[in-house]
C-alpha cells in the first residue's frame, strides 16, 4: 500500500525521548537540521561526518539548547571500509546497546555533466559515498537496530533517483541504487523484525549542495532545512511504526 507523510504532522515534544539516532553528514545542511531537531525532541544523537569542527558545533548547539548529550563519530565515507564501520558498531554497542534510528543523509553531488564526458574517478567517489558506505554502515549497524524495540532506517533519495535526468550522472544513478537498496532491505526485514526501512526525497532545500547544483536560483526561494523536519521526525518516531518499503517525499 502506498503511504504518504501526513501533511500537517505535528510531532509531540517528547516524540524521540529515550531513543538513540545516528545521522550521517550531521555537520551541515539537512543532516545538521535533523540532528538538532531529533535532539530537541528528546533523542540522543550520534553525529557522524567528515569535518569534525562542524560536528562539534552541532554538539555544542545541542548542549546549549539543553538536549541529551550527543556523541561525535568522525568518518570520511569516501574512504571508510568495513573495519571502520565495525569499530563504530562496537563503540555503539558498548555505549548504547541498541540503535533506534539511522538517517543515511550524507551524499556528494559529483560532476554535473554528460555521461560521455564524466570521469571514472568522479563516478567512483559518488558511488562510494552515496551507495557503498550506506551498505557498509547498514550492514554493521543492523544488529544494533534489531536490538531496539522499534527502529527506523531512513535513506535519502532525490527526484533524480526516481526519474533520471540529463547531466545528473552518477548522483542520479546513486539515488536509484539507494531506492533499490531500500526495497531489498525492507523486503528482507518485513515480518522478521521491528526494523522499518523507507526512502525520503527532501525536495529542493536551501543547502550548500542545492546552491552548487542550481547556482542561478535565489537560495531563499527554497525551504530551509529546518522547515522540512516534520517529515524526518515522523519517520524517526513511533508514529510511522509499520510504514515499510515506501519511497516517500517531503512535499
Ligand atoms: P550538503 O552538501 O549541504 O550536506 C551534505 C553533508 O554530507 C555534509 O554534512 C557533508 O559533510 C556530508 N558528507 C559529504 N561527503 C561526506 C563524506 N565523504 N564523509 C562524511 N560525510 C560527508 O547536502 P544537503 O544537506 O543538501 O543534502 C542532504 C541529503 O539530501 C543528501 O543525501 C542529498 O543528496 C539529499 N537531497 C538534497 C536536496 C536539496 O535540495 N538540498 C534535494 C534532494 C536530495 P561536510 O559538511 O563535512 O562536507
PDB file of C-alpha atoms and ligand atoms in Angstrom:
ATOM      1  CA  UNK A   1       0.000   0.000   0.000  1.00  0.00           C
ATOM      2  CA  UNK A   2       1.343   3.445  -0.912  1.00  0.00           C
ATOM      3  CA  UNK A   3       1.866   5.699   2.064  1.00  0.00           C
ATOM      4  CA  UNK A   4       2.279   9.474   2.283  1.00  0.00           C
ATOM      5  CA  UNK A   5       3.622  11.609   5.098  1.00  0.00           C
ATOM      6  CA  UNK A   6       0.744  13.399   6.894  1.00  0.00           C
ATOM      7  CA  UNK A   7       0.812  16.975   5.557  1.00  0.00           C
ATOM      8  CA  UNK A   8       0.011  18.601   8.883  1.00  0.00           C
ATOM      9  CA  UNK A   9       2.147  16.313  11.038  1.00  0.00           C
ATOM     10  CA  UNK A  10       2.645  17.831  14.472  1.00  0.00           C
ATOM     11  CA  UNK A  11       5.245  15.856  16.459  1.00  0.00           C
ATOM     12  CA  UNK A  12       4.886  15.523  20.213  1.00  0.00           C
ATOM     13  CA  UNK A  13       7.655  17.470  22.027  1.00  0.00           C
ATOM     14  CA  UNK A  14       8.995  14.238  23.539  1.00  0.00           C
ATOM     15  CA  UNK A  15       8.495  12.129  20.392  1.00  0.00           C
ATOM     16  CA  UNK A  16      12.042  10.740  20.435  1.00  0.00           C
ATOM     17  CA  UNK A  17      12.704  10.639  24.182  1.00  0.00           C
ATOM     18  CA  UNK A  18      14.871   7.661  25.107  1.00  0.00           C
ATOM     19  CA  UNK A  19      15.857   6.959  21.501  1.00  0.00           C
ATOM     20  CA  UNK A  20      19.374   6.910  20.057  1.00  0.00           C
ATOM     21  CA  UNK A  21      19.624   8.058  16.446  1.00  0.00           C
ATOM     22  CA  UNK A  22      22.666   8.151  14.173  1.00  0.00           C
ATOM     23  CA  UNK A  23      22.776  10.826  11.458  1.00  0.00           C
ATOM     24  CA  UNK A  24      25.366  10.727   8.658  1.00  0.00           C
ATOM     25  CA  UNK A  25      26.521  14.065   7.292  1.00  0.00           C
ATOM     26  CA  UNK A  26      25.332  15.646  10.528  1.00  0.00           C
ATOM     27  CA  UNK A  27      27.586  18.711  10.300  1.00  0.00           C
ATOM     28  CA  UNK A  28      25.814  20.678   7.582  1.00  0.00           C
ATOM     29  CA  UNK A  29      22.643  21.153   5.570  1.00  0.00           C
ATOM     30  CA  UNK A  30      19.726  18.791   6.118  1.00  0.00           C
ATOM     31  CA  UNK A  31      21.746  16.422   8.355  1.00  0.00           C
ATOM     32  CA  UNK A  32      22.613  19.251  10.714  1.00  0.00           C
ATOM     33  CA  UNK A  33      18.971  20.344  10.958  1.00  0.00           C
ATOM     34  CA  UNK A  34      17.892  16.730  11.511  1.00  0.00           C
ATOM     35  CA  UNK A  35      20.395  16.212  14.330  1.00  0.00           C
ATOM     36  CA  UNK A  36      19.249  19.405  16.086  1.00  0.00           C
ATOM     37  CA  UNK A  37      15.591  18.573  15.556  1.00  0.00           C
ATOM     38  CA  UNK A  38      15.923  14.959  16.777  1.00  0.00           C
ATOM     39  CA  UNK A  39      17.770  16.180  19.895  1.00  0.00           C
ATOM     40  CA  UNK A  40      15.172  18.859  20.578  1.00  0.00           C
ATOM     41  CA  UNK A  41      12.551  16.073  20.548  1.00  0.00           C
ATOM     42  CA  UNK A  42      14.480  14.076  23.132  1.00  0.00           C
ATOM     43  CA  UNK A  43      16.838  11.839  21.129  1.00  0.00           C
ATOM     44  CA  UNK A  44      20.461  11.128  21.911  1.00  0.00           C
ATOM     45  CA  UNK A  45      22.062  11.855  18.560  1.00  0.00           C
ATOM     46  CA  UNK A  46      25.222  10.268  17.180  1.00  0.00           C
ATOM     47  CA  UNK A  47      26.806  12.794  14.828  1.00  0.00           C
ATOM     48  CA  UNK A  48      28.748  11.149  12.008  1.00  0.00           C
ATOM     49  CA  UNK A  49      30.600  13.181   9.382  1.00  0.00           C
ATOM     50  CA  UNK A  50      33.952  14.092   7.930  1.00  0.00           C
ATOM     51  CA  UNK A  51      34.501  17.654   9.226  1.00  0.00           C
ATOM     52  CA  UNK A  52      34.995  17.440  12.986  1.00  0.00           C
ATOM     53  CA  UNK A  53      34.682  21.203  13.589  1.00  0.00           C
ATOM     54  CA  UNK A  54      31.183  21.171  12.062  1.00  0.00           C
ATOM     55  CA  UNK A  55      30.148  18.169  14.180  1.00  0.00           C
ATOM     56  CA  UNK A  56      31.478  19.915  17.298  1.00  0.00           C
ATOM     57  CA  UNK A  57      29.430  22.980  16.506  1.00  0.00           C
ATOM     58  CA  UNK A  58      26.250  20.840  16.277  1.00  0.00           C
ATOM     59  CA  UNK A  59      27.228  19.072  19.518  1.00  0.00           C
ATOM     60  CA  UNK A  60      27.616  22.463  21.251  1.00  0.00           C
ATOM     61  CA  UNK A  61      24.317  23.726  19.907  1.00  0.00           C
ATOM     62  CA  UNK A  62      22.507  20.649  21.269  1.00  0.00           C
ATOM     63  CA  UNK A  63      24.172  21.136  24.654  1.00  0.00           C
ATOM     64  CA  UNK A  64      23.294  24.831  24.728  1.00  0.00           C
ATOM     65  CA  UNK A  65      19.646  24.009  23.980  1.00  0.00           C
ATOM     66  CA  UNK A  66      19.596  21.545  26.895  1.00  0.00           C
ATOM     67  CA  UNK A  67      19.221  18.422  24.731  1.00  0.00           C
ATOM     68  CA  UNK A  68      20.583  14.977  25.638  1.00  0.00           C
ATOM     69  CA  UNK A  69      24.362  14.837  25.340  1.00  0.00           C
ATOM     70  CA  UNK A  70      25.280  13.935  21.750  1.00  0.00           C
ATOM     71  CA  UNK A  71      28.164  11.758  20.559  1.00  0.00           C
ATOM     72  CA  UNK A  72      30.592  12.520  17.736  1.00  0.00           C
ATOM     73  CA  UNK A  73      31.926   9.876  15.391  1.00  0.00           C
ATOM     74  CA  UNK A  74      34.215  11.296  12.699  1.00  0.00           C
ATOM     75  CA  UNK A  75      34.190   9.249   9.495  1.00  0.00           C
ATOM     76  CA  UNK A  76      35.079  10.105   5.908  1.00  0.00           C
ATOM     77  CA  UNK A  77      32.666   7.949   3.931  1.00  0.00           C
ATOM     78  CA  UNK A  78      34.796   8.332   0.791  1.00  0.00           C
ATOM     79  CA  UNK A  79      37.464   6.119   2.346  1.00  0.00           C
ATOM     80  CA  UNK A  80      35.699   4.257   5.182  1.00  0.00           C
ATOM     81  CA  UNK A  81      35.778   0.477   4.913  1.00  0.00           C
ATOM     82  CA  UNK A  82      34.245  -2.439   6.759  1.00  0.00           C
ATOM     83  CA  UNK A  83      36.794  -2.245   9.559  1.00  0.00           C
ATOM     84  CA  UNK A  84      35.898   1.332  10.495  1.00  0.00           C
ATOM     85  CA  UNK A  85      32.178   0.541  10.320  1.00  0.00           C
ATOM     86  CA  UNK A  86      32.742  -2.481  12.575  1.00  0.00           C
ATOM     87  CA  UNK A  87      34.592  -0.225  15.040  1.00  0.00           C
ATOM     88  CA  UNK A  88      31.638   2.153  15.023  1.00  0.00           C
ATOM     89  CA  UNK A  89      29.248  -0.733  15.704  1.00  0.00           C
ATOM     90  CA  UNK A  90      31.385  -1.941  18.623  1.00  0.00           C
ATOM     91  CA  UNK A  91      31.579   1.559  20.119  1.00  0.00           C
ATOM     92  CA  UNK A  92      27.814   1.963  19.707  1.00  0.00           C
ATOM     93  CA  UNK A  93      27.148  -1.440  21.307  1.00  0.00           C
ATOM     94  CA  UNK A  94      29.380  -0.593  24.279  1.00  0.00           C
ATOM     95  CA  UNK A  95      27.868   2.859  24.777  1.00  0.00           C
ATOM     96  CA  UNK A  96      24.203   2.463  23.843  1.00  0.00           C
ATOM     97  CA  UNK A  97      23.443  -1.246  23.359  1.00  0.00           C
ATOM     98  CA  UNK A  98      20.850  -0.507  20.686  1.00  0.00           C
ATOM     99  CA  UNK A  99      20.097   1.959  17.899  1.00  0.00           C
ATOM    100  CA  UNK A 100      16.567   3.262  17.339  1.00  0.00           C
ATOM    101  CA  UNK A 101      17.174   5.268  14.197  1.00  0.00           C
ATOM    102  CA  UNK A 102      19.631   5.563  11.314  1.00  0.00           C
ATOM    103  CA  UNK A 103      19.398   8.518   8.933  1.00  0.00           C
ATOM    104  CA  UNK A 104      21.529   7.997   5.846  1.00  0.00           C
ATOM    105  CA  UNK A 105      21.836  11.610   4.782  1.00  0.00           C
ATOM    106  CA  UNK A 106      25.452  12.257   3.700  1.00  0.00           C
ATOM    107  CA  UNK A 107      25.906  12.429  -0.064  1.00  0.00           C
ATOM    108  CA  UNK A 108      28.057  14.143  -2.631  1.00  0.00           C
ATOM    109  CA  UNK A 109      26.765  15.724  -5.812  1.00  0.00           C
ATOM    110  CA  UNK A 110      29.722  14.801  -8.020  1.00  0.00           C
ATOM    111  CA  UNK A 111      30.146  16.002 -11.578  1.00  0.00           C
ATOM    112  CA  UNK A 112      27.194  17.639 -13.290  1.00  0.00           C
ATOM    113  CA  UNK A 113      27.940  16.760 -16.915  1.00  0.00           C
ATOM    114  CA  UNK A 114      27.020  14.289 -19.662  1.00  0.00           C
ATOM    115  CA  UNK A 115      27.885  10.620 -19.132  1.00  0.00           C
ATOM    116  CA  UNK A 116      30.130  10.866 -22.199  1.00  0.00           C
ATOM    117  CA  UNK A 117      32.481  13.329 -20.505  1.00  0.00           C
ATOM    118  CA  UNK A 118      32.165  12.048 -16.904  1.00  0.00           C
ATOM    119  CA  UNK A 119      35.345  10.779 -15.239  1.00  0.00           C
ATOM    120  CA  UNK A 120      35.620   7.352 -13.661  1.00  0.00           C
ATOM    121  CA  UNK A 121      37.210   8.855 -10.546  1.00  0.00           C
ATOM    122  CA  UNK A 122      34.207  11.172 -10.117  1.00  0.00           C
ATOM    123  CA  UNK A 123      31.813   8.282 -10.706  1.00  0.00           C
ATOM    124  CA  UNK A 124      33.572   6.106  -8.139  1.00  0.00           C
ATOM    125  CA  UNK A 125      33.593   8.784  -5.443  1.00  0.00           C
ATOM    126  CA  UNK A 126      29.847   9.330  -5.744  1.00  0.00           C
ATOM    127  CA  UNK A 127      29.147   5.587  -5.657  1.00  0.00           C
ATOM    128  CA  UNK A 128      31.475   5.128  -2.698  1.00  0.00           C
ATOM    129  CA  UNK A 129      29.910   7.852  -0.532  1.00  0.00           C
ATOM    130  CA  UNK A 130      26.283   7.635  -1.669  1.00  0.00           C
ATOM    131  CA  UNK A 131      25.936   3.858  -2.094  1.00  0.00           C
ATOM    132  CA  UNK A 132      28.806   1.681  -0.832  1.00  0.00           C
ATOM    133  CA  UNK A 133      29.244   3.451   2.513  1.00  0.00           C
ATOM    134  CA  UNK A 134      25.491   3.265   3.045  1.00  0.00           C
ATOM    135  CA  UNK A 135      25.648  -0.515   2.596  1.00  0.00           C
ATOM    136  CA  UNK A 136      28.635  -0.903   4.939  1.00  0.00           C
ATOM    137  CA  UNK A 137      27.131   1.201   7.704  1.00  0.00           C
ATOM    138  CA  UNK A 138      23.775  -0.571   7.462  1.00  0.00           C
ATOM    139  CA  UNK A 139      25.395  -3.997   7.338  1.00  0.00           C
ATOM    140  CA  UNK A 140      27.336  -3.351  10.554  1.00  0.00           C
ATOM    141  CA  UNK A 141      24.629  -1.436  12.430  1.00  0.00           C
ATOM    142  CA  UNK A 142      21.720  -3.818  11.718  1.00  0.00           C
ATOM    143  CA  UNK A 143      22.290  -5.949  14.850  1.00  0.00           C
ATOM    144  CA  UNK A 144      22.031  -2.758  16.945  1.00  0.00           C
ATOM    145  CA  UNK A 145      18.865  -1.698  15.127  1.00  0.00           C
ATOM    146  CA  UNK A 146      17.369  -5.139  15.678  1.00  0.00           C
ATOM    147  CA  UNK A 147      18.127  -4.787  19.384  1.00  0.00           C
ATOM    148  CA  UNK A 148      15.845  -1.733  19.646  1.00  0.00           C
ATOM    149  CA  UNK A 149      12.118  -2.261  20.316  1.00  0.00           C
ATOM    150  CA  UNK A 150      11.163  -0.452  17.093  1.00  0.00           C
ATOM    151  CA  UNK A 151      13.814   1.015  14.790  1.00  0.00           C
ATOM    152  CA  UNK A 152      13.694   3.161  11.674  1.00  0.00           C
ATOM    153  CA  UNK A 153      16.167   3.407   8.786  1.00  0.00           C
ATOM    154  CA  UNK A 154      15.683   6.406   6.517  1.00  0.00           C
ATOM    155  CA  UNK A 155      17.602   6.623   3.246  1.00  0.00           C
ATOM    156  CA  UNK A 156      17.798   9.966   1.470  1.00  0.00           C
ATOM    157  CA  UNK A 157      16.648   9.962  -2.125  1.00  0.00           C
ATOM    158  CA  UNK A 158      16.089  12.678  -4.702  1.00  0.00           C
ATOM    159  CA  UNK A 159      13.775  13.488  -7.599  1.00  0.00           C
ATOM    160  CA  UNK A 160      16.513  12.261  -9.960  1.00  0.00           C
ATOM    161  CA  UNK A 161      16.611   8.962  -8.062  1.00  0.00           C
ATOM    162  CA  UNK A 162      13.067   8.274  -9.209  1.00  0.00           C
ATOM    163  CA  UNK A 163      13.231   9.679 -12.755  1.00  0.00           C
ATOM    164  CA  UNK A 164      16.591  10.042 -14.468  1.00  0.00           C
ATOM    165  CA  UNK A 165      17.546  13.385 -15.952  1.00  0.00           C
ATOM    166  CA  UNK A 166      20.334  14.538 -18.288  1.00  0.00           C
ATOM    167  CA  UNK A 167      23.605  15.681 -16.683  1.00  0.00           C
ATOM    168  CA  UNK A 168      22.839  14.256 -13.242  1.00  0.00           C
ATOM    169  CA  UNK A 169      25.187  11.315 -13.930  1.00  0.00           C
ATOM    170  CA  UNK A 170      26.468   9.280 -11.027  1.00  0.00           C
ATOM    171  CA  UNK A 171      24.401  11.230  -8.482  1.00  0.00           C
ATOM    172  CA  UNK A 172      21.110  10.186 -10.107  1.00  0.00           C
ATOM    173  CA  UNK A 173      22.310   6.594 -10.510  1.00  0.00           C
ATOM    174  CA  UNK A 174      23.410   6.519  -6.857  1.00  0.00           C
ATOM    175  CA  UNK A 175      19.936   7.596  -5.767  1.00  0.00           C
ATOM    176  CA  UNK A 176      18.312   4.882  -7.929  1.00  0.00           C
ATOM    177  CA  UNK A 177      20.663   2.449  -6.170  1.00  0.00           C
ATOM    178  CA  UNK A 178      19.537   3.891  -2.844  1.00  0.00           C
ATOM    179  CA  UNK A 179      15.909   3.198  -3.755  1.00  0.00           C
ATOM    180  CA  UNK A 180      16.854  -0.365  -4.749  1.00  0.00           C
ATOM    181  CA  UNK A 181      18.754  -0.889  -1.507  1.00  0.00           C
ATOM    182  CA  UNK A 182      15.750   0.365   0.441  1.00  0.00           C
ATOM    183  CA  UNK A 183      13.389  -2.016  -1.358  1.00  0.00           C
ATOM    184  CA  UNK A 184      15.617  -5.080  -0.908  1.00  0.00           C
ATOM    185  CA  UNK A 185      16.255  -4.383   2.768  1.00  0.00           C
ATOM    186  CA  UNK A 186      12.627  -3.519   3.530  1.00  0.00           C
ATOM    187  CA  UNK A 187      11.515  -6.784   1.935  1.00  0.00           C
ATOM    188  CA  UNK A 188      14.092  -8.764   3.905  1.00  0.00           C
ATOM    189  CA  UNK A 189      13.031  -7.202   7.194  1.00  0.00           C
ATOM    190  CA  UNK A 190       9.260  -7.290   6.582  1.00  0.00           C
ATOM    191  CA  UNK A 191       7.644  -9.633   9.123  1.00  0.00           C
ATOM    192  CA  UNK A 192      11.009 -10.687  10.513  1.00  0.00           C
ATOM    193  CA  UNK A 193      11.915  -7.746  12.709  1.00  0.00           C
ATOM    194  CA  UNK A 194      10.720  -4.434  14.083  1.00  0.00           C
ATOM    195  CA  UNK A 195      13.087  -2.505  11.801  1.00  0.00           C
ATOM    196  CA  UNK A 196      11.352  -0.416   9.114  1.00  0.00           C
ATOM    197  CA  UNK A 197      13.161   0.987   6.085  1.00  0.00           C
ATOM    198  CA  UNK A 198      11.983   3.828   3.862  1.00  0.00           C
ATOM    199  CA  UNK A 199      13.424   6.401   1.473  1.00  0.00           C
ATOM    200  CA  UNK A 200      12.702  10.110   1.641  1.00  0.00           C
ATOM    201  CA  UNK A 201      13.105  12.747  -1.047  1.00  0.00           C
ATOM    202  CA  UNK A 202      13.564  16.054   0.783  1.00  0.00           C
ATOM    203  CA  UNK A 203      12.808  18.124  -2.339  1.00  0.00           C
ATOM    204  CA  UNK A 204      14.546  21.400  -3.164  1.00  0.00           C
ATOM    205  CA  UNK A 205      16.075  22.659   0.092  1.00  0.00           C
ATOM    206  CA  UNK A 206      18.371  25.623   0.685  1.00  0.00           C
ATOM    207  CA  UNK A 207      21.725  23.935   1.396  1.00  0.00           C
ATOM    208  CA  UNK A 208      25.264  24.111   0.014  1.00  0.00           C
ATOM    209  CA  UNK A 209      24.515  21.162  -2.282  1.00  0.00           C
ATOM    210  CA  UNK A 210      21.421  22.796  -3.745  1.00  0.00           C
ATOM    211  CA  UNK A 211      23.221  26.114  -4.242  1.00  0.00           C
ATOM    212  CA  UNK A 212      26.012  24.296  -6.108  1.00  0.00           C
ATOM    213  CA  UNK A 213      23.581  22.350  -8.293  1.00  0.00           C
ATOM    214  CA  UNK A 214      21.460  25.415  -9.123  1.00  0.00           C
ATOM    215  CA  UNK A 215      23.743  28.485  -8.982  1.00  0.00           C
ATOM    216  CA  UNK A 216      21.216  30.747 -10.719  1.00  0.00           C
ATOM    217  CA  UNK A 217      18.430  30.143  -8.172  1.00  0.00           C
ATOM    218  CA  UNK A 218      17.626  32.571  -5.390  1.00  0.00           C
ATOM    219  CA  UNK A 219      18.539  30.279  -2.436  1.00  0.00           C
ATOM    220  CA  UNK A 220      15.843  31.600  -0.126  1.00  0.00           C
ATOM    221  CA  UNK A 221      13.138  30.641  -2.634  1.00  0.00           C
ATOM    222  CA  UNK A 222      13.617  27.084  -1.320  1.00  0.00           C
ATOM    223  CA  UNK A 223      12.673  25.942   2.195  1.00  0.00           C
ATOM    224  CA  UNK A 224      15.391  25.956   4.835  1.00  0.00           C
ATOM    225  CA  UNK A 225      16.408  22.521   6.196  1.00  0.00           C
ATOM    226  CA  UNK A 226      14.612  23.282   9.474  1.00  0.00           C
ATOM    227  CA  UNK A 227      11.327  23.772   7.570  1.00  0.00           C
ATOM    228  CA  UNK A 228      11.218  20.168   6.320  1.00  0.00           C
ATOM    229  CA  UNK A 229      11.888  18.483   9.663  1.00  0.00           C
ATOM    230  CA  UNK A 230       8.315  17.300  10.401  1.00  0.00           C
ATOM    231  CA  UNK A 231       8.739  14.597   7.716  1.00  0.00           C
ATOM    232  CA  UNK A 232      12.022  13.423   9.263  1.00  0.00           C
ATOM    233  CA  UNK A 233      10.520  13.387  12.754  1.00  0.00           C
ATOM    234  CA  UNK A 234       7.514  11.434  11.507  1.00  0.00           C
ATOM    235  CA  UNK A 235       9.733   8.739  10.013  1.00  0.00           C
ATOM    236  CA  UNK A 236      12.032   8.508  13.046  1.00  0.00           C
ATOM    237  CA  UNK A 237       9.299   8.446  15.674  1.00  0.00           C
ATOM    238  CA  UNK A 238       6.849   5.700  16.548  1.00  0.00           C
ATOM    239  CA  UNK A 239       4.012   7.443  14.655  1.00  0.00           C
ATOM    240  CA  UNK A 240       5.404   5.788  11.492  1.00  0.00           C
ATOM    241  CA  UNK A 241       5.556   2.294  13.025  1.00  0.00           C
ATOM    242  CA  UNK A 242       4.527  -0.254  10.390  1.00  0.00           C
ATOM    243  CA  UNK A 243       5.437   2.019   7.442  1.00  0.00           C
ATOM    244  CA  UNK A 244       7.990  -0.042   5.483  1.00  0.00           C
ATOM    245  CA  UNK A 245       9.411  -0.161   1.966  1.00  0.00           C
ATOM    246  CA  UNK A 246       7.986   3.210   0.960  1.00  0.00           C
ATOM    247  CA  UNK A 247       9.507   5.826  -1.371  1.00  0.00           C
ATOM    248  CA  UNK A 248       8.308   8.984   0.365  1.00  0.00           C
ATOM    249  CA  UNK A 249       8.600  12.702  -0.350  1.00  0.00           C
ATOM    250  CA  UNK A 250       8.567  15.710   1.940  1.00  0.00           C
ATOM    251  CA  UNK A 251       6.249  17.521  -0.496  1.00  0.00           C
TER     252      UNK A 251
HETATM  253  P1  LIG B   1      25.058  19.261   1.927  1.00  0.00           P
HETATM  254  O1  LIG B   1      26.093  19.183   0.866  1.00  0.00           O
HETATM  255  O2  LIG B   1      24.616  20.589   2.417  1.00  0.00           O
HETATM  256  O3  LIG B   1      25.480  18.375   3.170  1.00  0.00           O
HETATM  257  C1  LIG B   1      25.974  17.074   2.961  1.00  0.00           C
HETATM  258  C2  LIG B   1      26.529  16.518   4.228  1.00  0.00           C
HETATM  259  O4  LIG B   1      27.144  15.252   3.908  1.00  0.00           O
HETATM  260  C3  LIG B   1      27.602  17.402   4.844  1.00  0.00           C
HETATM  261  O5  LIG B   1      27.489  17.399   6.239  1.00  0.00           O
HETATM  262  C4  LIG B   1      28.881  16.703   4.396  1.00  0.00           C
HETATM  263  O6  LIG B   1      29.972  16.904   5.268  1.00  0.00           O
HETATM  264  C5  LIG B   1      28.456  15.260   4.415  1.00  0.00           C
HETATM  265  N1  LIG B   1      29.379  14.475   3.595  1.00  0.00           N
HETATM  266  C6  LIG B   1      29.672  14.629   2.290  1.00  0.00           C
HETATM  267  N2  LIG B   1      30.643  13.781   1.929  1.00  0.00           N
HETATM  268  C7  LIG B   1      30.966  13.070   3.029  1.00  0.00           C
HETATM  269  C8  LIG B   1      31.936  12.063   3.301  1.00  0.00           C
HETATM  270  N3  LIG B   1      32.770  11.642   2.360  1.00  0.00           N
HETATM  271  N4  LIG B   1      32.006  11.564   4.546  1.00  0.00           N
HETATM  272  C9  LIG B   1      31.189  12.005   5.522  1.00  0.00           C
HETATM  273  N5  LIG B   1      30.264  12.971   5.328  1.00  0.00           N
HETATM  274  C10 LIG B   1      30.163  13.507   4.101  1.00  0.00           C
HETATM  275  O7  LIG B   1      23.800  18.457   1.317  1.00  0.00           O
HETATM  276  P2  LIG B   1      22.249  18.516   1.686  1.00  0.00           P
HETATM  277  O8  LIG B   1      22.057  18.775   3.108  1.00  0.00           O
HETATM  278  O9  LIG B   1      21.581  19.337   0.672  1.00  0.00           O
HETATM  279  O10 LIG B   1      21.860  17.009   1.334  1.00  0.00           O
HETATM  280  C11 LIG B   1      21.494  16.052   2.297  1.00  0.00           C
HETATM  281  C12 LIG B   1      20.875  14.889   1.580  1.00  0.00           C
HETATM  282  O11 LIG B   1      19.690  15.307   0.888  1.00  0.00           O
HETATM  283  C13 LIG B   1      21.761  14.265   0.511  1.00  0.00           C
HETATM  284  O12 LIG B   1      21.591  12.872   0.515  1.00  0.00           O
HETATM  285  C14 LIG B   1      21.226  14.859  -0.789  1.00  0.00           C
HETATM  286  O13 LIG B   1      21.511  14.031  -1.883  1.00  0.00           O
HETATM  287  C15 LIG B   1      19.755  14.929  -0.476  1.00  0.00           C
HETATM  288  N6  LIG B   1      18.970  15.878  -1.267  1.00  0.00           N
HETATM  289  C16 LIG B   1      19.127  17.225  -1.097  1.00  0.00           C
HETATM  290  C17 LIG B   1      18.362  18.109  -1.812  1.00  0.00           C
HETATM  291  C18 LIG B   1      18.494  19.596  -1.644  1.00  0.00           C
HETATM  292  O14 LIG B   1      17.810  20.350  -2.372  1.00  0.00           O
HETATM  293  N7  LIG B   1      19.319  20.091  -0.746  1.00  0.00           N
HETATM  294  C19 LIG B   1      17.329  17.648  -2.768  1.00  0.00           C
HETATM  295  C20 LIG B   1      17.258  16.204  -2.885  1.00  0.00           C
HETATM  296  C21 LIG B   1      18.052  15.361  -2.137  1.00  0.00           C
HETATM  297  P3  LIG B   1      30.883  18.232   5.215  1.00  0.00           P
HETATM  298  O15 LIG B   1      29.996  19.328   5.690  1.00  0.00           O
HETATM  299  O16 LIG B   1      31.977  17.909   6.119  1.00  0.00           O
HETATM  300  O17 LIG B   1      31.275  18.404   3.780  1.00  0.00           O
END
